[in-house]
CSV table of C-alpha atoms in Angstrom, one decimal:
chain,number,residue,atom,x,y,z
A,237,UNK,CA,-68.0,-103.2,12.6
A,238,UNK,CA,-65.3,-105.6,11.5
A,239,UNK,CA,-66.7,-109.1,11.3
A,240,UNK,CA,-70.4,-108.1,11.2
A,241,UNK,CA,-72.5,-109.2,8.2
A,242,UNK,CA,-72.6,-106.1,6.0
A,243,UNK,CA,-76.3,-106.3,5.0
A,244,UNK,CA,-78.7,-104.4,7.3
A,245,UNK,CA,-82.4,-104.4,6.9
A,246,UNK,CA,-85.6,-103.1,8.6
A,247,UNK,CA,-87.9,-105.7,10.1
A,248,UNK,CA,-90.6,-104.0,12.3
A,249,UNK,CA,-91.5,-107.2,14.1
A,250,UNK,CA,-88.3,-109.1,15.0
A,251,UNK,CA,-89.7,-111.8,17.3
A,252,UNK,CA,-87.2,-113.7,19.5
A,253,UNK,CA,-84.3,-116.0,18.8
A,254,UNK,CA,-85.5,-119.2,17.1
A,255,UNK,CA,-88.5,-117.7,15.5
A,256,UNK,CA,-89.1,-117.1,11.9
A,257,UNK,CA,-89.9,-113.6,10.6
A,258,UNK,CA,-91.4,-112.4,7.3
A,259,UNK,CA,-89.4,-110.0,5.2
A,260,UNK,CA,-91.4,-107.3,3.4
A,261,UNK,CA,-91.2,-107.2,-0.4
A,262,UNK,CA,-89.1,-104.0,-0.1
A,263,UNK,CA,-86.6,-105.6,2.3
A,264,UNK,CA,-86.4,-108.8,0.2
A,265,UNK,CA,-85.8,-106.8,-2.9
A,266,UNK,CA,-83.1,-104.8,-1.1
A,267,UNK,CA,-81.4,-107.9,0.1
A,268,UNK,CA,-81.5,-109.7,-3.2
A,269,UNK,CA,-80.7,-106.8,-5.6
A,270,UNK,CA,-78.7,-104.2,-3.6
A,271,UNK,CA,-76.9,-106.4,-1.1
A,272,UNK,CA,-76.8,-109.5,-3.4
A,273,UNK,CA,-77.6,-111.7,-0.4
A,274,UNK,CA,-78.7,-115.3,-0.9
A,275,UNK,CA,-80.7,-117.9,1.0
A,276,UNK,CA,-78.5,-119.1,3.9
A,277,UNK,CA,-76.7,-115.8,4.3
A,278,UNK,CA,-76.6,-114.1,7.7
A,279,UNK,CA,-77.7,-110.5,7.8
A,280,UNK,CA,-78.4,-107.9,10.5
A,281,UNK,CA,-81.8,-106.4,11.0
A,282,UNK,CA,-83.3,-103.7,13.3
A,283,UNK,CA,-86.9,-103.2,14.4
A,284,UNK,CA,-86.3,-99.5,14.5
A,285,UNK,CA,-87.1,-99.5,18.2
A,286,UNK,CA,-83.8,-100.4,19.6
A,287,UNK,CA,-83.4,-104.1,18.8
A,288,UNK,CA,-80.8,-105.5,16.4
A,289,UNK,CA,-81.0,-109.2,15.3
A,290,UNK,CA,-78.9,-111.6,13.3
A,291,UNK,CA,-81.1,-113.3,10.8
A,292,UNK,CA,-80.4,-116.2,8.5
A,293,UNK,CA,-82.3,-115.8,5.2
A,294,UNK,CA,-84.7,-118.7,4.6
A,295,UNK,CA,-86.3,-117.4,1.4
A,296,UNK,CA,-86.2,-114.4,-0.9
A,297,UNK,CA,-89.2,-115.4,-3.0
A,298,UNK,CA,-92.7,-114.0,-2.8
A,299,UNK,CA,-93.0,-115.1,0.8
A,300,UNK,CA,-89.6,-114.0,1.9
A,301,UNK,CA,-88.6,-114.9,5.4
A,302,UNK,CA,-85.6,-115.4,7.8
A,303,UNK,CA,-84.8,-117.3,11.0
A,304,UNK,CA,-83.9,-115.2,13.9
A,305,UNK,CA,-80.5,-116.3,15.3
A,306,UNK,CA,-80.1,-113.8,18.1
A,307,UNK,CA,-81.6,-110.4,19.3
A,308,UNK,CA,-80.0,-107.8,21.4
A,309,UNK,CA,-81.6,-104.5,22.5
A,310,UNK,CA,-80.0,-101.1,23.1
A,311,UNK,CA,-81.5,-98.0,24.8
A,312,UNK,CA,-81.5,-94.6,23.2
A,313,UNK,CA,-79.1,-92.4,25.2
A,314,UNK,CA,-79.2,-89.2,23.0
A,315,UNK,CA,-82.4,-87.7,21.7
A,316,UNK,CA,-83.1,-84.8,19.3
A,317,UNK,CA,-86.2,-83.5,17.8
A,318,UNK,CA,-86.3,-81.1,14.9
A,319,UNK,CA,-89.2,-78.7,14.6
A,320,UNK,CA,-89.1,-77.3,11.1
A,321,UNK,CA,-91.0,-74.8,9.1
A,322,UNK,CA,-91.4,-75.7,5.4
A,323,UNK,CA,-88.3,-75.2,3.2
A,324,UNK,CA,-88.7,-74.2,-0.5
A,325,UNK,CA,-89.9,-76.8,-3.0
A,326,UNK,CA,-89.0,-80.5,-2.4
A,327,UNK,CA,-86.0,-79.7,-0.2
A,328,UNK,CA,-87.6,-81.4,2.7
A,329,UNK,CA,-86.9,-84.8,1.0
A,330,UNK,CA,-83.2,-84.8,1.4
A,331,UNK,CA,-83.5,-83.1,4.7
A,332,UNK,CA,-85.4,-86.0,6.1
A,333,UNK,CA,-82.8,-88.4,4.8
A,334,UNK,CA,-80.0,-86.5,6.4
A,335,UNK,CA,-81.7,-86.0,9.7
A,336,UNK,CA,-82.4,-89.7,9.9
A,337,UNK,CA,-78.7,-90.5,9.1
A,338,UNK,CA,-77.6,-88.2,11.9
A,339,UNK,CA,-79.8,-90.0,14.4
A,340,UNK,CA,-82.6,-87.5,15.0
A,341,UNK,CA,-85.5,-89.1,16.9
A,342,UNK,CA,-88.5,-87.1,15.7
A,343,UNK,CA,-89.1,-84.8,12.7
A,344,UNK,CA,-91.9,-82.4,13.5
A,345,UNK,CA,-93.1,-80.3,10.6
A,346,UNK,CA,-94.2,-77.0,11.9
A,347,UNK,CA,-97.0,-74.9,10.5
A,348,UNK,CA,-95.9,-71.3,10.5
A,349,UNK,CA,-97.4,-67.9,9.6
A,350,UNK,CA,-95.1,-67.6,6.6
A,351,UNK,CA,-95.1,-71.2,5.5
A,352,UNK,CA,-97.6,-74.1,5.5
A,353,UNK,CA,-96.8,-77.7,4.7
A,354,UNK,CA,-98.7,-78.6,1.5
A,355,UNK,CA,-99.7,-82.2,0.4
A,356,UNK,CA,-98.7,-83.4,3.8
A,357,UNK,CA,-100.4,-86.8,3.6
A,358,UNK,CA,-98.6,-88.0,0.5
A,359,UNK,CA,-95.3,-86.5,1.6
A,360,UNK,CA,-95.5,-88.1,5.0
A,361,UNK,CA,-95.7,-91.5,3.2
A,362,UNK,CA,-92.7,-90.7,1.1
A,363,UNK,CA,-90.7,-89.3,4.0
A,364,UNK,CA,-91.3,-92.5,6.0
A,365,UNK,CA,-89.9,-94.5,3.2
A,366,UNK,CA,-86.8,-92.2,3.1
A,367,UNK,CA,-86.5,-92.6,6.8
A,368,UNK,CA,-86.4,-96.4,6.5
A,369,UNK,CA,-83.8,-96.2,3.7
A,370,UNK,CA,-81.6,-94.0,5.9
A,371,UNK,CA,-82.0,-96.4,8.8
A,372,UNK,CA,-80.7,-99.2,6.6
A,373,UNK,CA,-77.9,-97.0,5.2
A,374,UNK,CA,-76.7,-95.8,8.6
A,375,UNK,CA,-77.1,-99.1,10.4
A,376,UNK,CA,-79.0,-97.5,13.2
A,377,UNK,CA,-81.3,-99.2,15.7
A,378,UNK,CA,-83.9,-96.4,16.0
A,379,UNK,CA,-86.1,-95.3,13.1
A,380,UNK,CA,-86.7,-91.6,12.9
A,381,UNK,CA,-90.3,-90.8,13.5
A,382,UNK,CA,-92.1,-88.3,11.3
A,383,UNK,CA,-95.1,-86.6,12.8
A,384,UNK,CA,-98.0,-84.8,11.3
A,385,UNK,CA,-97.6,-81.0,10.9
A,386,UNK,CA,-98.4,-79.0,14.0
A,387,UNK,CA,-98.7,-75.3,14.9
A,388,UNK,CA,-96.2,-73.8,17.4
A,389,UNK,CA,-98.7,-73.5,20.2
A,390,UNK,CA,-99.8,-77.1,19.9
A,391,UNK,CA,-96.2,-78.2,19.6
A,392,UNK,CA,-95.3,-76.4,22.8
A,393,UNK,CA,-98.3,-78.0,24.5
A,394,UNK,CA,-96.9,-81.5,24.0
A,395,UNK,CA,-93.2,-80.9,24.6
A,396,UNK,CA,-91.7,-82.6,27.7
A,397,UNK,CA,-91.0,-80.2,30.5
A,398,UNK,CA,-87.4,-81.1,30.8
A,399,UNK,CA,-85.6,-80.6,27.5
A,400,UNK,CA,-83.0,-78.2,26.1
A,401,UNK,CA,-84.4,-75.9,23.4
A,402,UNK,CA,-82.6,-74.1,20.5
A,403,UNK,CA,-84.0,-71.6,18.1
A,404,UNK,CA,-81.9,-71.2,14.9
A,405,UNK,CA,-81.4,-67.5,14.5
A,406,UNK,CA,-78.7,-65.3,13.0
A,407,UNK,CA,-79.1,-63.0,16.0
A,408,UNK,CA,-78.3,-65.8,18.5
A,409,UNK,CA,-75.1,-66.9,20.1
A,410,UNK,CA,-72.7,-69.4,18.7
A,411,UNK,CA,-73.6,-72.8,20.1
A,412,UNK,CA,-70.3,-73.8,21.8
A,413,UNK,CA,-69.4,-77.4,22.0
A,414,UNK,CA,-70.0,-78.7,25.4
A,415,UNK,CA,-73.0,-80.0,27.4
A,416,UNK,CA,-75.3,-81.1,24.6
A,417,UNK,CA,-74.6,-84.8,24.8
A,418,UNK,CA,-77.4,-85.9,27.2
A,419,UNK,CA,-81.1,-85.7,27.5
A,420,UNK,CA,-83.6,-84.4,24.9
A,421,UNK,CA,-82.8,-81.5,22.6
A,422,UNK,CA,-85.3,-79.7,20.5
A,423,UNK,CA,-84.2,-77.4,17.6
A,424,UNK,CA,-86.7,-75.0,16.0
A,425,UNK,CA,-86.0,-73.8,12.5
A,426,UNK,CA,-88.2,-71.3,10.7
A,427,UNK,CA,-89.7,-71.6,7.3
A,428,UNK,CA,-88.1,-70.2,4.1
A,429,UNK,CA,-89.6,-66.8,4.9
A,430,UNK,CA,-88.5,-67.0,8.6
A,431,UNK,CA,-90.5,-67.0,11.8
A,432,UNK,CA,-92.5,-63.9,12.4
A,433,UNK,CA,-91.6,-61.7,15.3
A,434,UNK,CA,-94.6,-63.0,17.3
A,435,UNK,CA,-93.5,-66.6,16.6
A,436,UNK,CA,-89.9,-66.0,17.7
A,437,UNK,CA,-91.2,-64.3,20.8
A,438,UNK,CA,-93.5,-67.2,21.7
A,439,UNK,CA,-90.6,-69.6,21.2
A,440,UNK,CA,-88.2,-67.6,23.3
A,441,UNK,CA,-90.8,-67.2,26.0
A,442,UNK,CA,-90.9,-71.0,26.0
A,443,UNK,CA,-87.2,-71.2,26.7
A,444,UNK,CA,-86.0,-71.7,23.1
A,445,UNK,CA,-82.5,-70.1,23.1
A,446,UNK,CA,-81.5,-68.3,19.9
A,447,UNK,CA,-78.5,-70.1,18.4
A,448,UNK,CA,-76.4,-68.7,15.5
A,449,UNK,CA,-75.3,-71.7,13.4
A,450,UNK,CA,-73.3,-69.8,10.7
A,451,UNK,CA,-72.0,-66.3,10.0
A,452,UNK,CA,-74.2,-66.2,6.8
A,453,UNK,CA,-77.9,-66.7,6.1
A,454,UNK,CA,-78.9,-70.3,5.9
A,455,UNK,CA,-81.8,-71.8,4.0
A,456,UNK,CA,-84.3,-73.6,6.2
A,457,UNK,CA,-83.1,-77.1,5.3
A,458,UNK,CA,-79.4,-76.1,5.7
A,459,UNK,CA,-80.1,-74.6,9.2
A,460,UNK,CA,-82.0,-77.7,10.2
A,461,UNK,CA,-79.2,-79.9,9.1
A,462,UNK,CA,-76.5,-77.7,10.6
A,463,UNK,CA,-78.3,-77.8,14.0
A,464,UNK,CA,-78.6,-81.6,13.8
A,465,UNK,CA,-74.9,-82.0,12.8
A,466,UNK,CA,-74.0,-79.8,15.7
A,467,UNK,CA,-76.1,-82.0,18.0
A,468,UNK,CA,-74.7,-85.2,16.5
A,469,UNK,CA,-71.1,-84.1,16.9
A,470,UNK,CA,-71.7,-83.3,20.6
A,471,UNK,CA,-71.4,-86.6,22.3
A,472,UNK,CA,-70.9,-90.2,21.5
B,215,UNK,CA,-79.6,-56.9,8.3
B,216,UNK,CA,-82.4,-54.4,9.1
B,217,UNK,CA,-82.4,-51.5,6.6
B,218,UNK,CA,-80.3,-53.2,4.0
B,219,UNK,CA,-81.7,-53.6,0.5
B,220,UNK,CA,-82.9,-57.2,0.3
B,221,UNK,CA,-81.6,-58.0,-3.1
B,222,UNK,CA,-78.0,-59.4,-3.3
B,223,UNK,CA,-76.2,-60.2,-6.6
B,224,UNK,CA,-72.8,-61.4,-7.8
B,225,UNK,CA,-70.8,-59.0,-9.9
B,226,UNK,CA,-67.2,-60.2,-10.3
B,227,UNK,CA,-65.8,-56.8,-11.3
B,228,UNK,CA,-67.3,-54.2,-9.0
B,229,UNK,CA,-65.1,-51.2,-9.8
B,230,UNK,CA,-65.2,-48.2,-7.5
B,231,UNK,CA,-67.8,-45.8,-6.2
B,232,UNK,CA,-69.0,-43.7,-9.1
B,233,UNK,CA,-68.3,-46.2,-11.8
B,234,UNK,CA,-70.8,-48.1,-13.9
B,235,UNK,CA,-70.7,-51.9,-13.9
B,236,UNK,CA,-72.3,-54.4,-16.3
B,237,UNK,CA,-74.7,-57.0,-14.9
B,238,UNK,CA,-74.5,-60.4,-16.5
B,239,UNK,CA,-77.7,-61.8,-18.1
B,240,UNK,CA,-78.0,-64.2,-15.2
B,241,UNK,CA,-77.9,-61.5,-12.5
B,242,UNK,CA,-80.2,-59.2,-14.5
B,243,UNK,CA,-82.7,-62.0,-14.8
B,244,UNK,CA,-82.4,-62.8,-11.1
B,245,UNK,CA,-82.9,-59.1,-10.2
B,246,UNK,CA,-85.9,-58.7,-12.5
B,247,UNK,CA,-87.7,-62.0,-12.1
B,248,UNK,CA,-86.7,-63.3,-8.6
B,249,UNK,CA,-86.1,-60.1,-6.7
B,250,UNK,CA,-88.7,-58.1,-8.7
B,251,UNK,CA,-86.2,-55.1,-8.7
B,252,UNK,CA,-86.7,-52.2,-11.1
B,253,UNK,CA,-84.5,-49.5,-12.6
B,254,UNK,CA,-83.6,-47.0,-9.9
B,255,UNK,CA,-83.7,-49.5,-7.1
B,256,UNK,CA,-80.7,-49.9,-4.8
B,257,UNK,CA,-79.4,-53.4,-4.4
B,258,UNK,CA,-76.3,-55.0,-2.8
B,259,UNK,CA,-73.6,-56.9,-4.7
B,260,UNK,CA,-70.5,-58.8,-3.9
B,261,UNK,CA,-67.5,-59.6,-6.1
B,262,UNK,CA,-67.1,-62.9,-4.3
B,263,UNK,CA,-63.6,-61.8,-3.2
B,264,UNK,CA,-64.5,-59.8,-0.1
B,265,UNK,CA,-66.1,-56.6,-1.4
B,266,UNK,CA,-69.8,-55.6,-0.9
B,267,UNK,CA,-71.2,-52.7,-2.9
B,268,UNK,CA,-74.4,-50.7,-3.0
B,269,UNK,CA,-75.5,-50.5,-6.6
B,270,UNK,CA,-78.3,-48.4,-8.2
B,271,UNK,CA,-79.8,-50.3,-11.1
B,272,UNK,CA,-79.4,-48.3,-14.4
B,273,UNK,CA,-80.8,-50.8,-16.8
B,274,UNK,CA,-82.2,-54.4,-16.8
B,275,UNK,CA,-82.4,-54.7,-20.6
B,276,UNK,CA,-80.0,-56.7,-22.8
B,277,UNK,CA,-77.1,-54.5,-21.7
B,278,UNK,CA,-78.0,-54.4,-18.0
B,279,UNK,CA,-75.9,-52.2,-15.8
B,280,UNK,CA,-75.8,-50.4,-12.5
B,281,UNK,CA,-74.1,-47.4,-10.9
B,282,UNK,CA,-71.7,-48.2,-8.0
B,283,UNK,CA,-72.7,-46.0,-5.0
B,284,UNK,CA,-70.3,-47.4,-2.5
B,285,UNK,CA,-67.9,-50.3,-1.9
B,286,UNK,CA,-66.5,-51.7,1.3
B,287,UNK,CA,-64.2,-54.7,1.7
B,288,UNK,CA,-64.0,-57.3,4.4
B,289,UNK,CA,-61.2,-59.8,5.1
B,290,UNK,CA,-61.8,-63.5,5.5
B,291,UNK,CA,-61.3,-64.4,9.1
B,292,UNK,CA,-62.3,-68.1,9.1
B,293,UNK,CA,-61.3,-70.5,6.4
B,294,UNK,CA,-62.3,-74.1,5.7
B,295,UNK,CA,-61.5,-76.5,2.8
B,296,UNK,CA,-63.4,-79.7,2.2
B,297,UNK,CA,-61.5,-82.5,0.6
B,298,UNK,CA,-64.1,-84.9,-0.6
B,299,UNK,CA,-64.2,-88.3,-2.3
B,300,UNK,CA,-67.1,-88.8,-4.7
B,301,UNK,CA,-70.5,-89.5,-3.1
B,302,UNK,CA,-73.0,-91.7,-4.9
B,303,UNK,CA,-74.9,-90.4,-8.0
B,304,UNK,CA,-75.6,-86.7,-8.2
B,305,UNK,CA,-75.4,-86.1,-4.5
B,306,UNK,CA,-72.4,-83.7,-4.9
B,307,UNK,CA,-74.8,-81.1,-6.4
B,308,UNK,CA,-76.6,-80.3,-3.2
B,309,UNK,CA,-73.5,-80.8,-1.2
B,310,UNK,CA,-71.8,-78.0,-3.1
B,311,UNK,CA,-74.8,-75.7,-2.5
B,312,UNK,CA,-74.8,-76.4,1.3
B,313,UNK,CA,-71.0,-76.1,1.7
B,314,UNK,CA,-71.2,-72.7,-0.1
B,315,UNK,CA,-74.0,-71.6,2.2
B,316,UNK,CA,-72.0,-72.5,5.2
B,317,UNK,CA,-69.1,-70.4,4.1
B,318,UNK,CA,-66.5,-73.0,3.1
B,319,UNK,CA,-63.6,-71.4,1.1
B,320,UNK,CA,-62.6,-74.3,-1.2
B,321,UNK,CA,-64.2,-77.5,-2.3
B,322,UNK,CA,-61.5,-79.9,-3.4
B,323,UNK,CA,-62.8,-83.1,-5.1
B,324,UNK,CA,-60.5,-85.9,-4.2
B,325,UNK,CA,-59.7,-88.9,-6.4
B,326,UNK,CA,-59.6,-92.0,-4.3
B,327,UNK,CA,-58.8,-95.7,-4.8
B,328,UNK,CA,-62.5,-96.5,-4.3
B,329,UNK,CA,-64.0,-93.6,-6.1
B,330,UNK,CA,-63.2,-91.4,-9.1
B,331,UNK,CA,-64.9,-88.2,-10.1
B,332,UNK,CA,-66.5,-88.8,-13.5
B,333,UNK,CA,-67.6,-86.1,-16.0
B,334,UNK,CA,-65.6,-83.6,-13.9
B,335,UNK,CA,-65.4,-80.9,-16.6
B,336,UNK,CA,-69.2,-80.5,-17.1
B,337,UNK,CA,-69.9,-80.9,-13.4
B,338,UNK,CA,-67.4,-78.2,-12.4
B,339,UNK,CA,-69.3,-75.8,-14.6
B,340,UNK,CA,-72.6,-76.7,-13.0
B,341,UNK,CA,-71.1,-76.6,-9.5
B,342,UNK,CA,-69.7,-73.1,-10.1
B,343,UNK,CA,-73.2,-72.0,-11.0
B,344,UNK,CA,-74.6,-73.6,-7.8
B,345,UNK,CA,-71.8,-71.9,-5.8
B,346,UNK,CA,-72.8,-68.5,-7.2
B,347,UNK,CA,-76.5,-69.2,-6.4
B,348,UNK,CA,-75.6,-70.0,-2.8
B,349,UNK,CA,-73.5,-66.9,-2.6
B,350,UNK,CA,-76.5,-64.8,-3.5
B,351,UNK,CA,-78.8,-66.8,-1.2
B,352,UNK,CA,-76.6,-66.5,1.8
B,353,UNK,CA,-75.5,-62.9,1.2
B,354,UNK,CA,-71.8,-63.8,1.6
B,355,UNK,CA,-68.8,-61.8,0.5
B,356,UNK,CA,-66.7,-64.8,-0.6
B,357,UNK,CA,-67.5,-67.2,-3.4
B,358,UNK,CA,-66.7,-70.8,-2.7
B,359,UNK,CA,-63.9,-71.9,-5.0
B,360,UNK,CA,-64.3,-75.3,-6.7
B,361,UNK,CA,-61.1,-77.0,-7.8
B,362,UNK,CA,-60.3,-79.7,-10.3
B,363,UNK,CA,-60.1,-83.2,-8.8
B,364,UNK,CA,-56.8,-84.1,-7.3
B,365,UNK,CA,-55.2,-87.2,-5.8
B,366,UNK,CA,-54.4,-87.4,-2.1
B,367,UNK,CA,-50.6,-87.1,-2.6
B,368,UNK,CA,-50.9,-84.1,-4.9
B,369,UNK,CA,-53.4,-82.5,-2.5
B,370,UNK,CA,-51.0,-82.9,0.4
B,371,UNK,CA,-48.3,-81.4,-1.7
B,372,UNK,CA,-50.1,-78.1,-2.1
B,373,UNK,CA,-51.6,-77.8,1.4
B,374,UNK,CA,-50.3,-74.9,3.5
B,375,UNK,CA,-48.0,-76.1,6.3
B,376,UNK,CA,-50.0,-74.4,9.0
B,377,UNK,CA,-53.5,-75.7,9.1
B,378,UNK,CA,-55.7,-77.9,11.2
B,379,UNK,CA,-56.7,-81.2,9.6
B,380,UNK,CA,-59.6,-83.5,10.3
B,381,UNK,CA,-60.3,-86.9,8.8
B,382,UNK,CA,-64.0,-88.0,9.1
B,383,UNK,CA,-63.9,-91.4,10.6
B,384,UNK,CA,-66.2,-93.5,12.8
B,385,UNK,CA,-63.2,-94.6,14.8
B,386,UNK,CA,-62.2,-91.0,15.6
B,387,UNK,CA,-62.9,-88.9,18.6
B,388,UNK,CA,-65.9,-86.6,18.9
B,389,UNK,CA,-64.8,-83.1,17.7
B,390,UNK,CA,-65.5,-81.1,20.8
B,391,UNK,CA,-66.5,-77.5,20.5
B,392,UNK,CA,-63.7,-75.2,21.2
B,393,UNK,CA,-60.7,-73.9,19.4
B,394,UNK,CA,-61.8,-74.2,15.8
B,395,UNK,CA,-62.7,-70.7,15.1
B,396,UNK,CA,-59.4,-69.4,13.7
B,397,UNK,CA,-57.0,-70.2,10.9
B,398,UNK,CA,-57.4,-72.6,8.1
B,399,UNK,CA,-59.2,-75.9,8.6
B,400,UNK,CA,-59.2,-78.8,6.2
B,401,UNK,CA,-61.6,-81.7,6.5
B,402,UNK,CA,-61.0,-84.9,4.5
B,403,UNK,CA,-64.1,-87.1,3.7
B,404,UNK,CA,-63.8,-90.5,2.0
B,405,UNK,CA,-65.8,-91.6,-1.0
B,406,UNK,CA,-69.0,-93.7,-0.8
B,407,UNK,CA,-66.8,-96.8,-0.4
B,408,UNK,CA,-64.6,-95.2,2.2
B,409,UNK,CA,-60.8,-94.5,2.2
B,410,UNK,CA,-58.6,-97.5,1.9
B,411,UNK,CA,-56.4,-98.4,4.8
B,412,UNK,CA,-53.4,-97.0,2.9
B,413,UNK,CA,-55.2,-93.7,2.2
B,414,UNK,CA,-56.2,-93.3,5.8
B,415,UNK,CA,-52.7,-94.1,6.9
B,416,UNK,CA,-51.2,-91.4,4.5
B,417,UNK,CA,-53.7,-88.8,5.8
B,418,UNK,CA,-53.0,-89.6,9.4
B,419,UNK,CA,-49.3,-89.5,8.7
B,420,UNK,CA,-49.9,-86.0,7.3
B,421,UNK,CA,-51.5,-84.9,10.6
B,422,UNK,CA,-55.2,-85.4,9.7
B,423,UNK,CA,-56.8,-86.2,13.0
B,424,UNK,CA,-59.6,-88.8,12.9
B,425,UNK,CA,-62.9,-87.2,14.0
B,426,UNK,CA,-66.2,-89.0,14.7
B,427,UNK,CA,-69.1,-86.8,13.5
B,428,UNK,CA,-72.0,-89.1,14.5
B,429,UNK,CA,-72.7,-92.4,16.3
B,430,UNK,CA,-73.9,-93.9,13.0
B,431,UNK,CA,-72.5,-94.5,9.6
B,432,UNK,CA,-72.8,-91.3,7.4
B,433,UNK,CA,-72.9,-91.1,3.7
B,434,UNK,CA,-70.1,-89.2,2.1
B,435,UNK,CA,-72.1,-86.0,1.5
B,436,UNK,CA,-73.7,-86.2,5.0
B,437,UNK,CA,-70.3,-86.5,6.6
B,438,UNK,CA,-68.9,-83.6,4.5
B,439,UNK,CA,-71.8,-81.4,5.5
B,440,UNK,CA,-71.7,-82.4,9.1
B,441,UNK,CA,-68.0,-81.5,9.3
B,442,UNK,CA,-68.7,-78.1,7.6
B,443,UNK,CA,-71.6,-77.5,10.0
B,444,UNK,CA,-69.4,-78.3,13.0
B,445,UNK,CA,-66.8,-75.9,11.6
B,446,UNK,CA,-69.4,-73.2,10.9
B,447,UNK,CA,-70.9,-73.4,14.3
B,448,UNK,CA,-67.5,-73.0,15.9
B,449,UNK,CA,-66.8,-69.3,15.8
B,450,UNK,CA,-68.5,-66.2,14.7
């Protein structure tokens, strides 16, 4: 926004106006090297949970810190979760970045018959870093949460009753443009080898509506992104 | 589609039913190693210009070839061009792949005040290979064309008079869902540093309508993809 300080960082504990907050080594490095900010500069920060603060940098040394000048909070009005089977190779990395940029609330890796998430622990760590980087990049106030992989039945068990559900499927109907701006949306995308018939049937029985996102076959990560882009374009 | 041979290759000169066509070393390697196809198998092929053929593999050796069993042609009913300023680093690579999967007709790199396409010649070569790989992956009948970089004024000069034009912009209106299924659509996306005021003004004067694709800031490649996904979801 015009007139806003251009630098934007992630500070999980923002405190209140007048307090002093510590900056992590990552954020201090980002401010000093990428934003070329200096002591005394005013920057913006989010706690990733809805607050945005104006901070005045007090130090960028080993014990980097800033004074909180003001804090304001916003509520999340639009919410989307992506349930996603594993794509090929390391394609999940950029998918995470893009979904976070688009404002998805939760990324839920889905264990499927035809695809298991391997090395989940180390990848979760990396994905959380990518999610923070995308938060800074997109100047958002909510950090995308990345959950541990879950099977479809377990996922269905913890889904809120009231939500709109899409299943990416070439056999589905085109999404249309209206009516997806409010409430929680969940999009389920199969692994590189696709959902099995049994899995699709379970999802459809749980009110996941087949949605055709393109007139060609999409890779897992492309379908996940296309669904999120469709959702993001739907209401602002 | 059920019952179709699963392997799908790119053969620029398909000939007619009954003729024999050469398979490039790339396609022969893809058939033998990725699809695990053998001599005598039936596969599908496209010429990237609307034709899809059934081929019976005659040889996968150095002079690989196939017999054309049948050919059918389809017309392109939906058309999209992406005009895109340079994103950061090598992010154009995956953007090309995703736009091709989504069925974009032409990728037009755009030279901008705040971003020039560097090493264009070598990258065009690479992007054309990525476009072919995405064609095979998505089983499409049209190859995405990748043009040489062009300035905005030159691009405007060669644009068909009748087309719908979008300009990705946080200050624009949400796209809505209806009415983008037919005819040619052109989406203009600024470079990593954004269009200058003068560039945006030129584009708007040329009937590019500002469109807001997300409620957060998007990177160049994310905005290009979000626009293409919105377009792809619009009509099938």
